[in-house]
PDB file of C-alpha atoms in Angstrom:
ATOM      1  CA  MET C   1     -12.431 -17.965 -33.979  1.00  0.00           C
ATOM      2  CA  LYS C   2     -13.917 -19.302 -30.725  1.00  0.00           C
ATOM      3  CA  PHE C   3     -10.401 -19.656 -29.315  1.00  0.00           C
ATOM      4  CA  ARG C   4      -9.459 -16.115 -30.061  1.00  0.00           C
ATOM      5  CA  LEU C   5     -12.580 -14.809 -28.377  1.00  0.00           C
ATOM      6  CA  LEU C   6     -11.811 -16.923 -25.306  1.00  0.00           C
ATOM      7  CA  LEU C   7      -8.204 -15.587 -25.151  1.00  0.00           C
ATOM      8  CA  THR C   8      -9.608 -11.996 -25.469  1.00  0.00           C
ATOM      9  CA  ILE C   9     -11.971 -12.518 -22.663  1.00  0.00           C
ATOM     10  CA  LEU C  10      -9.366 -14.186 -20.461  1.00  0.00           C
ATOM     11  CA  SER C  11      -6.952 -11.399 -20.996  1.00  0.00           C
ATOM     12  CA  ALA C  12      -9.484  -8.762 -20.251  1.00  0.00           C
ATOM     13  CA  VAL C  13     -10.475 -10.474 -17.037  1.00  0.00           C
ATOM     14  CA  SER C  14      -6.767 -10.857 -15.928  1.00  0.00           C
ATOM     15  CA  ALA C  15      -6.281  -7.209 -16.704  1.00  0.00           C
ATOM     16  CA  CYS C  16      -9.247  -6.265 -14.565  1.00  0.00           C
ATOM     17  CA  TYR C  17      -8.064  -8.477 -11.716  1.00  0.00           C
ATOM     18  CA  ALA C  18      -4.604  -6.966 -11.847  1.00  0.00           C
ATOM     19  CA  GLN C  19      -6.184  -3.445 -11.298  1.00  0.00           C
ATOM     20  CA  GLY C  20      -7.831  -4.541  -8.043  1.00  0.00           C
ATOM     21  CA  GLY C  21      -4.647  -5.247  -6.116  1.00  0.00           C
ATOM     22  CA  PHE C  22      -3.839  -4.990  -2.406  1.00  0.00           C
ATOM     23  CA  GLY C  23      -0.884  -3.857  -0.172  1.00  0.00           C
ATOM     24  CA  SER C  24      -0.044  -4.087   3.468  1.00  0.00           C
ATOM     25  CA  ILE C  25       1.435  -1.923   6.192  1.00  0.00           C
ATOM     26  CA  SER C  26       3.200  -3.439   9.225  1.00  0.00           C
ATOM     27  CA  GLY C  27       5.688  -2.156  11.788  1.00  0.00           C
ATOM     28  CA  ARG C  28       6.520  -1.989  15.461  1.00  0.00           C
ATOM     29  CA  VAL C  29       5.247   0.302  18.280  1.00  0.00           C
ATOM     30  CA  THR C  30       7.828   1.302  20.832  1.00  0.00           C
ATOM     31  CA  ASP C  31       8.031   3.577  23.893  1.00  0.00           C
ATOM     32  CA  PRO C  32      10.709   6.286  24.453  1.00  0.00           C
ATOM     33  CA  SER C  33      13.187   3.622  25.753  1.00  0.00           C
ATOM     34  CA  GLY C  34      12.713   1.374  22.752  1.00  0.00           C
ATOM     35  CA  ALA C  35      10.724  -1.209  24.523  1.00  0.00           C
ATOM     36  CA  ALA C  36       7.599  -2.855  22.897  1.00  0.00           C
ATOM     37  CA  VAL C  37       4.128  -1.258  23.468  1.00  0.00           C
ATOM     38  CA  PRO C  38       1.706  -4.264  23.527  1.00  0.00           C
ATOM     39  CA  GLY C  39      -1.961  -3.557  22.834  1.00  0.00           C
ATOM     40  CA  ALA C  40      -1.441  -0.233  21.095  1.00  0.00           C
ATOM     41  CA  ARG C  41      -4.224   0.484  18.486  1.00  0.00           C
ATOM     42  CA  ILE C  42      -3.196   1.153  14.949  1.00  0.00           C
ATOM     43  CA  GLU C  43      -5.995   2.456  12.764  1.00  0.00           C
ATOM     44  CA  THR C  44      -5.930   3.381   9.055  1.00  0.00           C
ATOM     45  CA  VAL C  45      -8.597   5.346   7.172  1.00  0.00           C
ATOM     46  CA  ASN C  46      -8.594   5.373   3.408  1.00  0.00           C
ATOM     47  CA  VAL C  47      -8.844   9.036   2.386  1.00  0.00           C
ATOM     48  CA  ASP C  48     -11.065   8.348  -0.721  1.00  0.00           C
ATOM     49  CA  THR C  49     -13.450   5.748   0.677  1.00  0.00           C
ATOM     50  CA  LYS C  50     -13.338   6.645   4.401  1.00  0.00           C
ATOM     51  CA  ILE C  51     -13.137   2.876   5.194  1.00  0.00           C
ATOM     52  CA  ALA C  52     -11.261   2.347   8.530  1.00  0.00           C
ATOM     53  CA  THR C  53      -9.134  -0.724   9.317  1.00  0.00           C
ATOM     54  CA  ALA C  54      -7.600  -1.351  12.690  1.00  0.00           C
ATOM     55  CA  ALA C  55      -5.107  -3.732  14.417  1.00  0.00           C
ATOM     56  CA  LEU C  56      -3.615  -4.048  17.864  1.00  0.00           C
ATOM     57  CA  SER C  57       0.088  -4.543  18.585  1.00  0.00           C
ATOM     58  CA  THR C  58       1.328  -7.882  19.824  1.00  0.00           C
ATOM     59  CA  GLU C  59       3.319  -8.479  23.103  1.00  0.00           C
ATOM     60  CA  GLN C  60       6.497  -7.679  21.097  1.00  0.00           C
ATOM     61  CA  GLY C  61       4.931  -4.469  19.794  1.00  0.00           C
ATOM     62  CA  TYR C  62       4.360  -5.689  16.184  1.00  0.00           C
ATOM     63  CA  TYR C  63       1.248  -4.921  14.163  1.00  0.00           C
ATOM     64  CA  GLN C  64       0.072  -5.821  10.625  1.00  0.00           C
ATOM     65  CA  LEU C  65      -2.604  -4.338   8.404  1.00  0.00           C
ATOM     66  CA  LEU C  66      -3.080  -6.728   5.622  1.00  0.00           C
ATOM     67  CA  GLN C  67      -5.113  -6.794   2.292  1.00  0.00           C
ATOM     68  CA  LEU C  68      -5.423  -2.965   2.240  1.00  0.00           C
ATOM     69  CA  PRO C  69      -7.048  -1.730  -0.980  1.00  0.00           C
ATOM     70  CA  LEU C  70      -4.952   0.568  -3.074  1.00  0.00           C
ATOM     71  CA  GLY C  71      -5.142   4.231  -2.097  1.00  0.00           C
ATOM     72  CA  VAL C  72      -3.942   6.938   0.265  1.00  0.00           C
ATOM     73  CA  TYR C  73      -4.312   6.359   3.976  1.00  0.00           C
ATOM     74  CA  ASN C  74      -4.107   8.399   7.089  1.00  0.00           C
ATOM     75  CA  ILE C  75      -2.730   6.188   9.992  1.00  0.00           C
ATOM     76  CA  GLN C  76      -3.044   6.726  13.697  1.00  0.00           C
ATOM     77  CA  ALA C  77      -1.376   4.942  16.722  1.00  0.00           C
ATOM     78  CA  SER C  78      -2.660   5.203  20.206  1.00  0.00           C
ATOM     79  CA  GLY C  79      -2.083   3.442  23.439  1.00  0.00           C
ATOM     80  CA  ALA C  80      -2.891   3.882  27.147  1.00  0.00           C
ATOM     81  CA  GLY C  81      -0.651   6.485  28.822  1.00  0.00           C
ATOM     82  CA  PHE C  82       0.788   7.666  25.302  1.00  0.00           C
ATOM     83  CA  LYS C  83       0.073  10.562  23.022  1.00  0.00           C
ATOM     84  CA  THR C  84      -1.698   9.684  19.747  1.00  0.00           C
ATOM     85  CA  ILE C  85       0.662   9.676  16.782  1.00  0.00           C
ATOM     86  CA  SER C  86      -0.760  10.377  13.262  1.00  0.00           C
ATOM     87  CA  GLN C  87       0.813  10.147   9.811  1.00  0.00           C
ATOM     88  CA  ASN C  88      -1.101  11.345   6.868  1.00  0.00           C
ATOM     89  CA  ALA C  89      -0.999  10.639   3.096  1.00  0.00           C
ATOM     90  CA  ILE C  90       0.679   7.231   3.084  1.00  0.00           C
ATOM     91  CA  ARG C  91       0.288   5.777  -0.374  1.00  0.00           C
ATOM     92  CA  VAL C  92      -0.421   2.011  -0.685  1.00  0.00           C
ATOM     93  CA  GLN C  93       0.177   0.613  -4.270  1.00  0.00           C
ATOM     94  CA  VAL C  94       0.029  -2.841  -5.797  1.00  0.00           C
ATOM     95  CA  SER C  95       1.784  -5.504  -3.719  1.00  0.00           C
ATOM     96  CA  ASP C  96       3.344  -2.823  -1.457  1.00  0.00           C
ATOM     97  CA  ARG C  97       4.679  -4.201   1.949  1.00  0.00           C
ATOM     98  CA  LEU C  98       5.254  -0.944   3.760  1.00  0.00           C
ATOM     99  CA  THR C  99       7.007  -0.786   7.105  1.00  0.00           C
ATOM    100  CA  LEU C 100       5.931   2.001   9.384  1.00  0.00           C
ATOM    101  CA  ASP C 101       7.242   2.077  12.977  1.00  0.00           C
ATOM    102  CA  PHE C 102       5.777   4.269  15.695  1.00  0.00           C
ATOM    103  CA  ALA C 103       7.812   5.592  18.660  1.00  0.00           C
ATOM    104  CA  MET C 104       5.259   6.596  21.195  1.00  0.00           C
ATOM    105  CA  THR C 105       5.867   9.453  23.624  1.00  0.00           C
ATOM    106  CA  ILE C 106       4.354   9.493  27.231  1.00  0.00           C
ATOM    107  CA  GLY C 107       1.426  11.786  27.612  1.00  0.00           C
ATOM    108  CA  ASN C 108      -2.349  11.825  27.874  1.00  0.00           C
ATOM    109  CA  LEU C 109      -4.710  10.332  25.301  1.00  0.00           C
ATOM    110  CA  SER C 110      -6.104  13.721  24.708  1.00  0.00           C
ATOM    111  CA  GLU C 111      -2.650  14.915  23.423  1.00  0.00           C
ATOM    112  CA  SER C 112      -1.660  14.016  19.894  1.00  0.00           C
ATOM    113  CA  ILE C 113       1.357  14.265  17.537  1.00  0.00           C
ATOM    114  CA  THR C 114       0.823  14.675  13.723  1.00  0.00           C
ATOM    115  CA  VAL C 115       3.807  13.936  11.462  1.00  0.00           C
ATOM    116  CA  GLU C 116       3.323  16.173   8.416  1.00  0.00           C
ATOM    117  CA  ALA C 117       6.559  15.427   6.486  1.00  0.00           C
ATOM    118  CA  GLU C 118       7.865  11.868   6.412  1.00  0.00           C
ATOM    119  CA  ALA C 119      10.492  10.187   4.233  1.00  0.00           C
ATOM    120  CA  GLN C 120       9.432   7.972   1.414  1.00  0.00           C
ATOM    121  CA  ALA C 121       8.465   4.504   2.750  1.00  0.00           C
ATOM    122  CA  LEU C 122      11.294   2.148   1.743  1.00  0.00           C
ATOM    123  CA  ARG C 123      10.850  -1.498   1.224  1.00  0.00           C
ATOM    124  CA  THR C 124      13.476  -3.235   3.464  1.00  0.00           C
ATOM    125  CA  ALA C 125      12.016  -6.716   3.584  1.00  0.00           C
ATOM    126  CA  ASP C 126      12.990  -7.601   0.013  1.00  0.00           C
ATOM    127  CA  ALA C 127      14.459  -6.260  -3.169  1.00  0.00           C
ATOM    128  CA  GLN C 128      11.159  -6.448  -5.158  1.00  0.00           C
ATOM    129  CA  LEU C 129      10.225  -3.394  -7.161  1.00  0.00           C
ATOM    130  CA  GLY C 130       6.667  -2.407  -8.025  1.00  0.00           C
ATOM    131  CA  GLU C 131       5.338   0.034 -10.622  1.00  0.00           C
ATOM    132  CA  VAL C 132       1.870   1.165 -11.345  1.00  0.00           C
ATOM    133  CA  ILE C 133       1.041   1.878 -14.984  1.00  0.00           C
ATOM    134  CA  THR C 134      -1.411   4.853 -14.745  1.00  0.00           C
ATOM    135  CA  ASN C 135      -4.174   5.804 -17.189  1.00  0.00           C
ATOM    136  CA  THR C 136      -1.938   8.807 -18.048  1.00  0.00           C
ATOM    137  CA  MET C 137       0.799   6.561 -19.195  1.00  0.00           C
ATOM    138  CA  ILE C 138      -1.680   4.409 -21.294  1.00  0.00           C
ATOM    139  CA  ARG C 139      -3.059   7.571 -22.965  1.00  0.00           C
ATOM    140  CA  ASN C 140       0.209   9.350 -23.586  1.00  0.00           C
ATOM    141  CA  LEU C 141       2.802   6.727 -24.503  1.00  0.00           C
ATOM    142  CA  PRO C 142       2.814   5.229 -28.060  1.00  0.00           C
ATOM    143  CA  GLN C 143       1.472   1.724 -28.176  1.00  0.00           C
ATOM    144  CA  TYR C 144       2.394  -0.957 -30.603  1.00  0.00           C
ATOM    145  CA  ASN C 145      -0.855  -2.299 -32.263  1.00  0.00           C
ATOM    146  CA  ARG C 146      -2.794  -0.381 -29.608  1.00  0.00           C
ATOM    147  CA  ASP C 147      -2.002  -2.953 -27.078  1.00  0.00           C
ATOM    148  CA  PRO C 148      -1.629  -1.544 -23.487  1.00  0.00           C
ATOM    149  CA  MET C 149      -0.087  -4.710 -22.327  1.00  0.00           C
ATOM    150  CA  GLN C 150       3.104  -3.814 -24.274  1.00  0.00           C
ATOM    151  CA  LEU C 151       3.631  -0.985 -21.695  1.00  0.00           C
ATOM    152  CA  LEU C 152       4.584  -3.717 -19.094  1.00  0.00           C
ATOM    153  CA  VAL C 153       8.038  -3.888 -20.628  1.00  0.00           C
ATOM    154  CA  LEU C 154       8.569  -0.311 -19.358  1.00  0.00           C
ATOM    155  CA  SER C 155       8.283  -1.587 -15.802  1.00  0.00           C
ATOM    156  CA  GLY C 156      11.402  -2.520 -13.856  1.00  0.00           C
ATOM    157  CA  ASN C 157      12.313  -6.257 -13.647  1.00  0.00           C
ATOM    158  CA  VAL C 158      10.147  -7.106 -16.666  1.00  0.00           C
ATOM    159  CA  GLN C 159      11.914  -8.825 -19.429  1.00  0.00           C
ATOM    160  CA  GLY C 160      10.877 -10.427 -22.803  1.00  0.00           C
ATOM    161  CA  GLY C 161       9.021  -9.154 -25.689  1.00  0.00           C
ATOM    162  CA  GLY C 162       6.461 -12.001 -26.334  1.00  0.00           C
TER     163      GLY C 162
END
């Protein structure tokens, strides 16, 4: 009996831990000729929480924003002598490693470019697939023995029925 209670508690804790995942956004900042832009400031703002995270590009123009909580972000890139570029509504989900490159154009800091429509971010670093099981799926899909963990077999790359 105590063993079952312990297993139930451990599975509940692991399910809660899985809900609090992180993702990351990285990429490269270049100028119109394709050369790296060192020291460019990349800033993300979580749309829901309004928490901002920032990074500077390296000498080779690369930046990384790691351990971003799940959510929707507005991202802005700025650099001395370049127009500010914004991309809105970038969704970060569990274990996402999104690549988002910025091609800066020459101009004043007061000028800005906002990209309204963007292609879906593709995962080019690896072949890993991720899927988020939402509350709607848990409510609407039939569950064997009322166990939401059985919904995992609906996700890609999940095998087994144990």
